[in-house]
mmCIF file of C-alpha atoms in Angstrom:
data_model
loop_
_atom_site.group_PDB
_atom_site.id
_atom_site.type_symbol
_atom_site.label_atom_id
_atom_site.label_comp_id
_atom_site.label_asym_id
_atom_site.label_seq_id
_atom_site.Cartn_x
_atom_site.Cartn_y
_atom_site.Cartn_z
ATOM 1 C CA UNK A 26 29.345 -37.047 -8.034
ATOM 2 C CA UNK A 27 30.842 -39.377 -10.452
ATOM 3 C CA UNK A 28 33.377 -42.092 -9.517
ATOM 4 C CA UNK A 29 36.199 -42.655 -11.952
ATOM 5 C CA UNK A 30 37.856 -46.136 -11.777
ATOM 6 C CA UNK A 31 41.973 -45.500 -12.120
ATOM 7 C CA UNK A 32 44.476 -48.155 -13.763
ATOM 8 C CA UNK A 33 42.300 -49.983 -15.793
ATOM 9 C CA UNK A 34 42.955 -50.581 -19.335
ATOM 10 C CA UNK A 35 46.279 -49.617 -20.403
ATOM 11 C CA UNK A 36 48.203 -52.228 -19.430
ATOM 12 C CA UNK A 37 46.834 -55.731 -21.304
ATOM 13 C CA UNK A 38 48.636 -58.282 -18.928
ATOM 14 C CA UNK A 39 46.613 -57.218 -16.207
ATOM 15 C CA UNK A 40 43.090 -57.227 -17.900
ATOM 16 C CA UNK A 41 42.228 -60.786 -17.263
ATOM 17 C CA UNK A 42 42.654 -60.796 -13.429
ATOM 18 C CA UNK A 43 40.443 -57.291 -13.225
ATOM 19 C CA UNK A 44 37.520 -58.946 -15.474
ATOM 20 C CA UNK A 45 37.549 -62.094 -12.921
ATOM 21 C CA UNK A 46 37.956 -59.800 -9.620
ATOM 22 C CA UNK A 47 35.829 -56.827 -10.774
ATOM 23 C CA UNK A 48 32.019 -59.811 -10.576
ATOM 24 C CA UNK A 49 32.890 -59.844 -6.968
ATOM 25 C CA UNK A 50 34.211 -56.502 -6.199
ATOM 26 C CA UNK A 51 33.554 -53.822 -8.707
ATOM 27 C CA UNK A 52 31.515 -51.368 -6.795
ATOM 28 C CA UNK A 53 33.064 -51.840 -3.468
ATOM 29 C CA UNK A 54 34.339 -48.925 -3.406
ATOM 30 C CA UNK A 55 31.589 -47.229 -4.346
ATOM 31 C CA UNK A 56 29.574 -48.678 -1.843
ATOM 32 C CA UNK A 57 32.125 -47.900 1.068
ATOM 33 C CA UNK A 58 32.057 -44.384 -0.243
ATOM 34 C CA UNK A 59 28.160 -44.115 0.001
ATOM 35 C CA UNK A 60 27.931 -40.908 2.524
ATOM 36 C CA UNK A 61 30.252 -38.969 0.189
ATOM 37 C CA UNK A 62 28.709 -39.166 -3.288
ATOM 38 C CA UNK A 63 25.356 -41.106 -3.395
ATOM 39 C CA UNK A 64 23.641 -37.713 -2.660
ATOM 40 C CA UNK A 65 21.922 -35.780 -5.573
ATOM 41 C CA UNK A 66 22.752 -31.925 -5.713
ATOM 42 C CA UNK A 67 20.311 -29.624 -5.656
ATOM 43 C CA UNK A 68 20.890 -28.574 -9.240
ATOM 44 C CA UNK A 69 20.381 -32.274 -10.524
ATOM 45 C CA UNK A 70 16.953 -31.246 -10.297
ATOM 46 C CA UNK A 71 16.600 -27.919 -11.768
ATOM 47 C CA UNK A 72 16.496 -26.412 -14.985
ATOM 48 C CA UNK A 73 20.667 -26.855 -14.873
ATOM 49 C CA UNK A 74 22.819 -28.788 -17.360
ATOM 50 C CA UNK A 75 23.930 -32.087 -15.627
ATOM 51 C CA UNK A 76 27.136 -32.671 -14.570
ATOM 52 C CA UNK A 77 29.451 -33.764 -17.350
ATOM 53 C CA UNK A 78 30.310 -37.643 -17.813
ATOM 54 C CA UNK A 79 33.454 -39.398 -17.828
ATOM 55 C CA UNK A 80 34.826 -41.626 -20.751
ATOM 56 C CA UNK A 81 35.924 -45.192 -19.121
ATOM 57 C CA UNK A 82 37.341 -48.004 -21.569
ATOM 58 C CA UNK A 83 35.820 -51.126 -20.956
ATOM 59 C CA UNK A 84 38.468 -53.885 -19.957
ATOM 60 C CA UNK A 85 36.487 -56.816 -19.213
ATOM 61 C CA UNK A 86 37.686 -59.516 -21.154
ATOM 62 C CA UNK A 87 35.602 -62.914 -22.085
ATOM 63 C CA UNK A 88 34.157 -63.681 -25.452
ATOM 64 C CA UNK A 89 30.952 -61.763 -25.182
ATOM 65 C CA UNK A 90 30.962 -58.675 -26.998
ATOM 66 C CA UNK A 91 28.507 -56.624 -24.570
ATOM 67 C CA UNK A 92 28.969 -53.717 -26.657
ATOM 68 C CA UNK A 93 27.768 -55.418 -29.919
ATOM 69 C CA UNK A 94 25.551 -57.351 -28.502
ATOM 70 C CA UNK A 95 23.241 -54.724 -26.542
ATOM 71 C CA UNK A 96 23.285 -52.673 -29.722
ATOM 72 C CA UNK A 97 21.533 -55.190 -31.608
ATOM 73 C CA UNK A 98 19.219 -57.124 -29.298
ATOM 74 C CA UNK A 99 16.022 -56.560 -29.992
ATOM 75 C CA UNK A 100 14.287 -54.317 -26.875
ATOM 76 C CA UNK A 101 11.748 -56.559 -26.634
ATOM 77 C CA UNK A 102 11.251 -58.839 -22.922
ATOM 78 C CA UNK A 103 12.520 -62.007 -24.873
ATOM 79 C CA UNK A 104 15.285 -60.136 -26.402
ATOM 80 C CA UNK A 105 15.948 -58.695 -23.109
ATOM 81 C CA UNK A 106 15.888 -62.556 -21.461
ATOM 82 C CA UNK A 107 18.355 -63.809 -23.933
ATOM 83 C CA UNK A 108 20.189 -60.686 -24.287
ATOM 84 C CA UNK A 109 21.085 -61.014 -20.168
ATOM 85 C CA UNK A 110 21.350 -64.786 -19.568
ATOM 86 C CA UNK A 111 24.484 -64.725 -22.278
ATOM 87 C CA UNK A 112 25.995 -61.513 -20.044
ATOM 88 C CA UNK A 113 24.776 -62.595 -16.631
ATOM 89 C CA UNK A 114 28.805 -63.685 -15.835
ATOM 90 C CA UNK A 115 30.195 -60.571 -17.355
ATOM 91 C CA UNK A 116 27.753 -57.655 -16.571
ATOM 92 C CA UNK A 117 29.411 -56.307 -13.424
ATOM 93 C CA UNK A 118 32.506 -56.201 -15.047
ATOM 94 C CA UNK A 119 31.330 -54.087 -17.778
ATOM 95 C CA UNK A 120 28.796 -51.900 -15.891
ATOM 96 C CA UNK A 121 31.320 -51.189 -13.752
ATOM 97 C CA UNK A 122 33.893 -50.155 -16.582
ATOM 98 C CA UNK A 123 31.634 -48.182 -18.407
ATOM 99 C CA UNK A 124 30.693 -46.096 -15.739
ATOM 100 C CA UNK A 125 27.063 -46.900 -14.758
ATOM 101 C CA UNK A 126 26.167 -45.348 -11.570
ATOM 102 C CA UNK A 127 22.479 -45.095 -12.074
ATOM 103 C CA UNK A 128 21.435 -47.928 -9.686
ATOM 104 C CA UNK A 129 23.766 -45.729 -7.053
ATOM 105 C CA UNK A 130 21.376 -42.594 -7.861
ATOM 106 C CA UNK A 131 17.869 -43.901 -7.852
ATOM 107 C CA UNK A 132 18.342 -45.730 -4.785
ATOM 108 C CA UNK A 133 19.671 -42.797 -2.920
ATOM 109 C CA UNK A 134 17.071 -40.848 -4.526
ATOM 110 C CA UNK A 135 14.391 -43.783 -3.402
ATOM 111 C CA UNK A 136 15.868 -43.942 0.209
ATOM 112 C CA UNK A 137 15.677 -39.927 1.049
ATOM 113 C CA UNK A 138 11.947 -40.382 -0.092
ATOM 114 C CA UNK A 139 11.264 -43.496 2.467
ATOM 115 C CA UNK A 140 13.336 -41.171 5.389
ATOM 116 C CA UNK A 141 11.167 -38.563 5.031
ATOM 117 C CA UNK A 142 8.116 -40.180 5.161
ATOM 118 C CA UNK A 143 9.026 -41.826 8.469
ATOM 119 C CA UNK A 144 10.069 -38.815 9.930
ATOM 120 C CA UNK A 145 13.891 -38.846 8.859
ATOM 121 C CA UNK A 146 14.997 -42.524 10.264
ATOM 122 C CA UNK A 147 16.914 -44.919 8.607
ATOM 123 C CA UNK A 148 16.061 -47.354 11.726
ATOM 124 C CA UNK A 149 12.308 -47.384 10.613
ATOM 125 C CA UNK A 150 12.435 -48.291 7.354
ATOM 126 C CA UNK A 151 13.742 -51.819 8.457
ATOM 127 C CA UNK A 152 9.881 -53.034 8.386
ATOM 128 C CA UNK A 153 9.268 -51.625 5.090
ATOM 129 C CA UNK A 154 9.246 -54.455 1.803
ATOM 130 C CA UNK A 155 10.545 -53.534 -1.465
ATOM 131 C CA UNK A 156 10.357 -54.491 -4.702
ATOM 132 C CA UNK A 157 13.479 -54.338 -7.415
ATOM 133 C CA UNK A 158 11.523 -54.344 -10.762
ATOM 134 C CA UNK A 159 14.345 -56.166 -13.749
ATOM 135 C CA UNK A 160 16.444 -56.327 -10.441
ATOM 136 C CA UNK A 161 19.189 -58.430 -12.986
ATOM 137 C CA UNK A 162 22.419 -59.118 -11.031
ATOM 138 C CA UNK A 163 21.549 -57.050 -7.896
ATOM 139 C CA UNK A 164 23.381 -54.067 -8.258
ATOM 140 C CA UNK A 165 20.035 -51.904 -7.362
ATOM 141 C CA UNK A 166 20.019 -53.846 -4.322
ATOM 142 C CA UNK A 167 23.515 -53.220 -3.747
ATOM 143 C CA UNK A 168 23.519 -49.635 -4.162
ATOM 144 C CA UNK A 169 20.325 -49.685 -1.521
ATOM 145 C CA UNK A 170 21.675 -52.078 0.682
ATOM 146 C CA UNK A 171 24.859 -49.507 0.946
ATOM 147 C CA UNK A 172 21.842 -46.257 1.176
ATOM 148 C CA UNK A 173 21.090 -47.794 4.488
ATOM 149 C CA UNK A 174 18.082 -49.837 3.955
ATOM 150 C CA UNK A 175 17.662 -52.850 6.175
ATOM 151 C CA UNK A 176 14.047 -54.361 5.340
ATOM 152 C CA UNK A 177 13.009 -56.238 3.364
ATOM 153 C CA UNK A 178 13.837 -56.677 -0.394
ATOM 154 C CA UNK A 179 12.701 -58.816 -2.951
ATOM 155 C CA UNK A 180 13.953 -59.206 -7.007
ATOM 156 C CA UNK A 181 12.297 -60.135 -10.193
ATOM 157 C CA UNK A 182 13.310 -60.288 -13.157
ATOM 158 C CA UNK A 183 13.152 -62.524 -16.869
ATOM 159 C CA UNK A 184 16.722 -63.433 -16.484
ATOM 160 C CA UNK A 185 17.351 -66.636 -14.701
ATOM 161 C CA UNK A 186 20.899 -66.721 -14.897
ATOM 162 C CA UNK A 187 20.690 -62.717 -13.739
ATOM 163 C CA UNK A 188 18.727 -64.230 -10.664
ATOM 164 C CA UNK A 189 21.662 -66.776 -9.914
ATOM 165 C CA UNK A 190 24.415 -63.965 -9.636
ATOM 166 C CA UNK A 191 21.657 -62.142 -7.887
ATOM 167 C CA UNK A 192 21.307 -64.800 -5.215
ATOM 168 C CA UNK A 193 24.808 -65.337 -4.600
ATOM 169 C CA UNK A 194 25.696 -61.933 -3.204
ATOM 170 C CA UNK A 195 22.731 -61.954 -0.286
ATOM 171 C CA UNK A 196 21.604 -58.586 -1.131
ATOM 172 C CA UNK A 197 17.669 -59.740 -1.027
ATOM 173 C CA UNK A 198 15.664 -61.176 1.688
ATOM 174 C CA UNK A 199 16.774 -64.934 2.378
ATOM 175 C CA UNK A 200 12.827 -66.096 2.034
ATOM 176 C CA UNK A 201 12.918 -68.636 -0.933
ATOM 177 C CA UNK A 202 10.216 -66.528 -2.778
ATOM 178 C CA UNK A 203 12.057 -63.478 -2.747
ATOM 179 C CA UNK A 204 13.802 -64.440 -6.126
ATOM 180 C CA UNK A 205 11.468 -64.907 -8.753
ATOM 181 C CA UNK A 206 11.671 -64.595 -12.657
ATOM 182 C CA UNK A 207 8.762 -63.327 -14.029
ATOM 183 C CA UNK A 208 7.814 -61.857 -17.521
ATOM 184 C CA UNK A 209 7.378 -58.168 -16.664
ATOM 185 C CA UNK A 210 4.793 -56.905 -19.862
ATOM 186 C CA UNK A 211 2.689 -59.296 -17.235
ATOM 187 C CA UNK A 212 1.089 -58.311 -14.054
ATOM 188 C CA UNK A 213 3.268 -59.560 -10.997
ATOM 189 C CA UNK A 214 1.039 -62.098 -9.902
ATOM 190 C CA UNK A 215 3.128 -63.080 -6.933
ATOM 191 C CA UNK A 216 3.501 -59.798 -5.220
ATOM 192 C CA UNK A 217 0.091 -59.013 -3.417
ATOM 193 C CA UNK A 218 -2.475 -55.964 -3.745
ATOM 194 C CA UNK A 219 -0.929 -52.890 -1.446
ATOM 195 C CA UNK A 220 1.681 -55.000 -0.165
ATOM 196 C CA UNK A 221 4.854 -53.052 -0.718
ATOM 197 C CA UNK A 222 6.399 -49.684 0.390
ATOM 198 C CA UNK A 223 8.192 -49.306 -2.397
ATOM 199 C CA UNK A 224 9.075 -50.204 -6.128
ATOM 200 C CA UNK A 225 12.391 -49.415 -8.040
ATOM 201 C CA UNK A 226 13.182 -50.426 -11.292
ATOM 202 C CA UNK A 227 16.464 -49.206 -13.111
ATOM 203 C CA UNK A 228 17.659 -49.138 -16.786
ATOM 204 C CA UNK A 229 14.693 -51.796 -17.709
ATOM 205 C CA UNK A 230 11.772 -49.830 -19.290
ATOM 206 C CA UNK A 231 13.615 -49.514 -23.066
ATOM 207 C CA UNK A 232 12.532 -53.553 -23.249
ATOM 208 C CA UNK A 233 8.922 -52.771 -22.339
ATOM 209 C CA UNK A 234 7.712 -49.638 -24.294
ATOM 210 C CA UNK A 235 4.956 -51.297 -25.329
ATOM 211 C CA UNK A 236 3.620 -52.104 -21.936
ATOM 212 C CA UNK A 237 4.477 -49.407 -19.796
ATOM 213 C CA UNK A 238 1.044 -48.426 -19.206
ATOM 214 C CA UNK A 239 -0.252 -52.213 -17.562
ATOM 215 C CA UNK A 240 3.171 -51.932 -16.041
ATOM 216 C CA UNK A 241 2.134 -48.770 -14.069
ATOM 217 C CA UNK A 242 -1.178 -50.061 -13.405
ATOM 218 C CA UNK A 243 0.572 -53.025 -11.623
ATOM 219 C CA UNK A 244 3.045 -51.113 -9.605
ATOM 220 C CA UNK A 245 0.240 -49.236 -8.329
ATOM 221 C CA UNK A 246 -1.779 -52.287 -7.477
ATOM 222 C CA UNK A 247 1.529 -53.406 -5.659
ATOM 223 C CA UNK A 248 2.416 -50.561 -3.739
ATOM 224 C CA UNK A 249 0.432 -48.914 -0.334
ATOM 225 C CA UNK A 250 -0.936 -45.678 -0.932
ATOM 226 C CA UNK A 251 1.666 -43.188 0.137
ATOM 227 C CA UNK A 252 4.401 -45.749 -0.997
ATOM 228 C CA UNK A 253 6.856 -45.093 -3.579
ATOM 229 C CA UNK A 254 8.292 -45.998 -7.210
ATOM 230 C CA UNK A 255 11.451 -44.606 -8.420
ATOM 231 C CA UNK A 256 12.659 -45.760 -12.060
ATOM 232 C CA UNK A 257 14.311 -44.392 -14.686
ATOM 233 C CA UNK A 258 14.193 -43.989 -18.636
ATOM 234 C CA UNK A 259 15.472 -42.745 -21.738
ATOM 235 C CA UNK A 260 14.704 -39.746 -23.196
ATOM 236 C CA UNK A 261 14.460 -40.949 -26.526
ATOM 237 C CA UNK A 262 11.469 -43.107 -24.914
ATOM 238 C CA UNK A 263 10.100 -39.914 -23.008
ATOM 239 C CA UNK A 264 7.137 -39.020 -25.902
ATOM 240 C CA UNK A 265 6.731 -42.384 -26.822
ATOM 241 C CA UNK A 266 3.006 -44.231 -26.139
ATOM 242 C CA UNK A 267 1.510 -45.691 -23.918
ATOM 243 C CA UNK A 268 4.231 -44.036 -21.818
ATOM 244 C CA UNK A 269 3.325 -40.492 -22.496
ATOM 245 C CA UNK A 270 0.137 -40.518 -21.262
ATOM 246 C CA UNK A 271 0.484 -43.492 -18.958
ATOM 247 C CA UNK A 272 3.046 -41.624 -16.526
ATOM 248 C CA UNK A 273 0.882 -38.289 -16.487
ATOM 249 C CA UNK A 274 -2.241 -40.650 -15.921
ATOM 250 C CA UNK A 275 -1.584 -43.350 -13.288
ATOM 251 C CA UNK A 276 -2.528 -43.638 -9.384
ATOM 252 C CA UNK A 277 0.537 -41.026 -8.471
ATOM 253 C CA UNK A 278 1.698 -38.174 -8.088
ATOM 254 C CA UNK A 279 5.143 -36.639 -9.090
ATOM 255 C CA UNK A 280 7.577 -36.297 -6.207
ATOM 256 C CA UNK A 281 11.087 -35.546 -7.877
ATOM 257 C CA UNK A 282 12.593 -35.419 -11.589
ATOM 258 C CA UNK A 283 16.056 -35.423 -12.202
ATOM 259 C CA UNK A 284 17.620 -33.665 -15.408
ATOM 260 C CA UNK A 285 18.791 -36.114 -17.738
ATOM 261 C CA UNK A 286 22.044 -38.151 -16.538
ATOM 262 C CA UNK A 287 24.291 -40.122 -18.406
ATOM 263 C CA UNK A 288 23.437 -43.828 -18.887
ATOM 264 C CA UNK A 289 26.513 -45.660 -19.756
ATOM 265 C CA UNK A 290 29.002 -42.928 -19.950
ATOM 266 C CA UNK A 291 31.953 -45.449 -21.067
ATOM 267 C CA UNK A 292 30.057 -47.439 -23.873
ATOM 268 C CA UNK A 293 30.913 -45.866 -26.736
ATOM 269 C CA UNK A 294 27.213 -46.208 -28.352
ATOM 270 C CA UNK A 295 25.753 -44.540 -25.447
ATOM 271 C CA UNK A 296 28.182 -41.992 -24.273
ATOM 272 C CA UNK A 297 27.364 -38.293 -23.844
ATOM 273 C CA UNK A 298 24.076 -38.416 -26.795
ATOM 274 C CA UNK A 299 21.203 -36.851 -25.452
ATOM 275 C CA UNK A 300 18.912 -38.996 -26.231
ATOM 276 C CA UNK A 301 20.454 -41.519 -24.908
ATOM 277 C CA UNK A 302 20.935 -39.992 -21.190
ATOM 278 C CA UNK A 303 18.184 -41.050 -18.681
ATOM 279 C CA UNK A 304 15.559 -39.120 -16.253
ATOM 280 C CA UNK A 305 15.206 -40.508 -12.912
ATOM 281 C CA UNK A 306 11.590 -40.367 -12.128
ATOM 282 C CA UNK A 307 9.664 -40.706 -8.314
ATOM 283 C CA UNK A 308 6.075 -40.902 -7.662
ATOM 284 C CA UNK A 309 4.158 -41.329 -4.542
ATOM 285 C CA UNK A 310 1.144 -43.826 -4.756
ATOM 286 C CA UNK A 311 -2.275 -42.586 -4.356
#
């Protein structure tokens, strides 16, 4: 399930030429390997331990410390705006060392749910409309892009320069508005009522604890009944309000659940800590 990245960090006169090439093709071949390993296993969503990470070394180079830096920013939306403009450039490049394969997982897990509800075609979903929720540099979009999904898909997120890198690898639709940077603890005023098939939104809901249940409230609003809305979150967030009673409460119902997964297996601050490990989460709208 998990892809290990070979020949990356020992050798220091080769690190500056992997952090420039890794922005334009670090999960290449990940993506070309899509049929192999983007599928859960059944026991990712039992009562079974999950499968055990991998330690990568980061060996980005560049004079932002992402490490430090996401350690300390506060997980609040402007903290979150600041904290991503400054890594915009360099994010790939450490995702990518650090092992992040979440975006890989919910949009597989996203994608089997649209299938089935068209009767198992990939062809069909081409006239469904999505919505990546803190879609950052696009690697959600990547990862769905590679699933098989050909319809449209549209970004958001409080990062401007995140929306730049986003643009320039043609993931999303090419319509002008389907870019836009947006404050998400605020209702998504440009996406209409029942207007979407689907919403997913990776790795962003630690910034917006405090709004998770107007959050909800607006994906609903956003997405058709019988849509979908895959995200994930930390467990340490899992009892915290409003999202406690929020996720139990809202206009859906629960589809699938995975067991927790590691979130940034490389990053030594994140690791293999449990409560740092994230739950992929899918609910049909009502």
């Amino acid at each position: 399930f998990w892809l290990k990245r070979a020949g990356a960090s020992s050798r220091p006169s080769i690190g500056a030429m992997l952090a420039r090439s890794l922005q334009a093709s670090a999960l290449r071949p990940r993506l070309a390997a899509t049929s192999r390993v983007l599928g859960f296993r059944a026991g990712d969503f039992v009562a079974a331990q999950p499968s055990p990470s991998i330690c990568l070394r980061s060996f980005a180079s560049g004079s932002f410390d992402a490490v430090s830096e996401l350690d300390k920013t506060p997980k609040t939306p402007q903290g979150a705006a600041t904290l991503y403009d400054a890594w915009a450039q360099q994010y790939d490049a450490d995702l990518s060392a650090w092992g992040y394969t979440a975006p890989q997982e919910s949009a597989q897990l996203l994608m089997s749910a649209l299938q089935e509800s068209v009767g198992g075609s990939v062809e069909k979903t081409a006239s469904m409309r999505l919505l990546d929720v803190g879609c950052g540099t696009g690697l959600d979009a990547m990862a769905l892009r590679a699933a098989g999904f050909r319809g449209q898909l549209w970004g958001c997120d409080l990062s401007q320069e995140s929306l730049e890198v986003s643009r320039s690898k043609g993931v999303y639709s090419e319509a002008p508005e389907a870019l836009f940077k947006v404050d998400l603890s605020h209702p998504v005023t440009q996406v209409a009522d029942k207007s979407l098939d689907g919403i997913i939104c990776v790795g962003v809901l630690s910034y917006l604890t405090e709004s998770c249940d107007k959050i909800f409230m607006d994906w609903c609003r956003m997405v058709k009944p019988g849509g979908f809305v895959c995200f994930t979150h930390k467990v340490a967030h899992l009892e915290v309000e409003p999202f406690k009673t929020a996720v139990t409460t809202s206009s859906w119902k629960l589809v699938r659940k995975s067991v927790p997964r590691p979130y940034l297996p490389g990053n030594k601050n994140y690791g293999s800590a449990e409560d740092q490990k994230i739950i992929h989460f899918l609910y049909r709208v009502e």
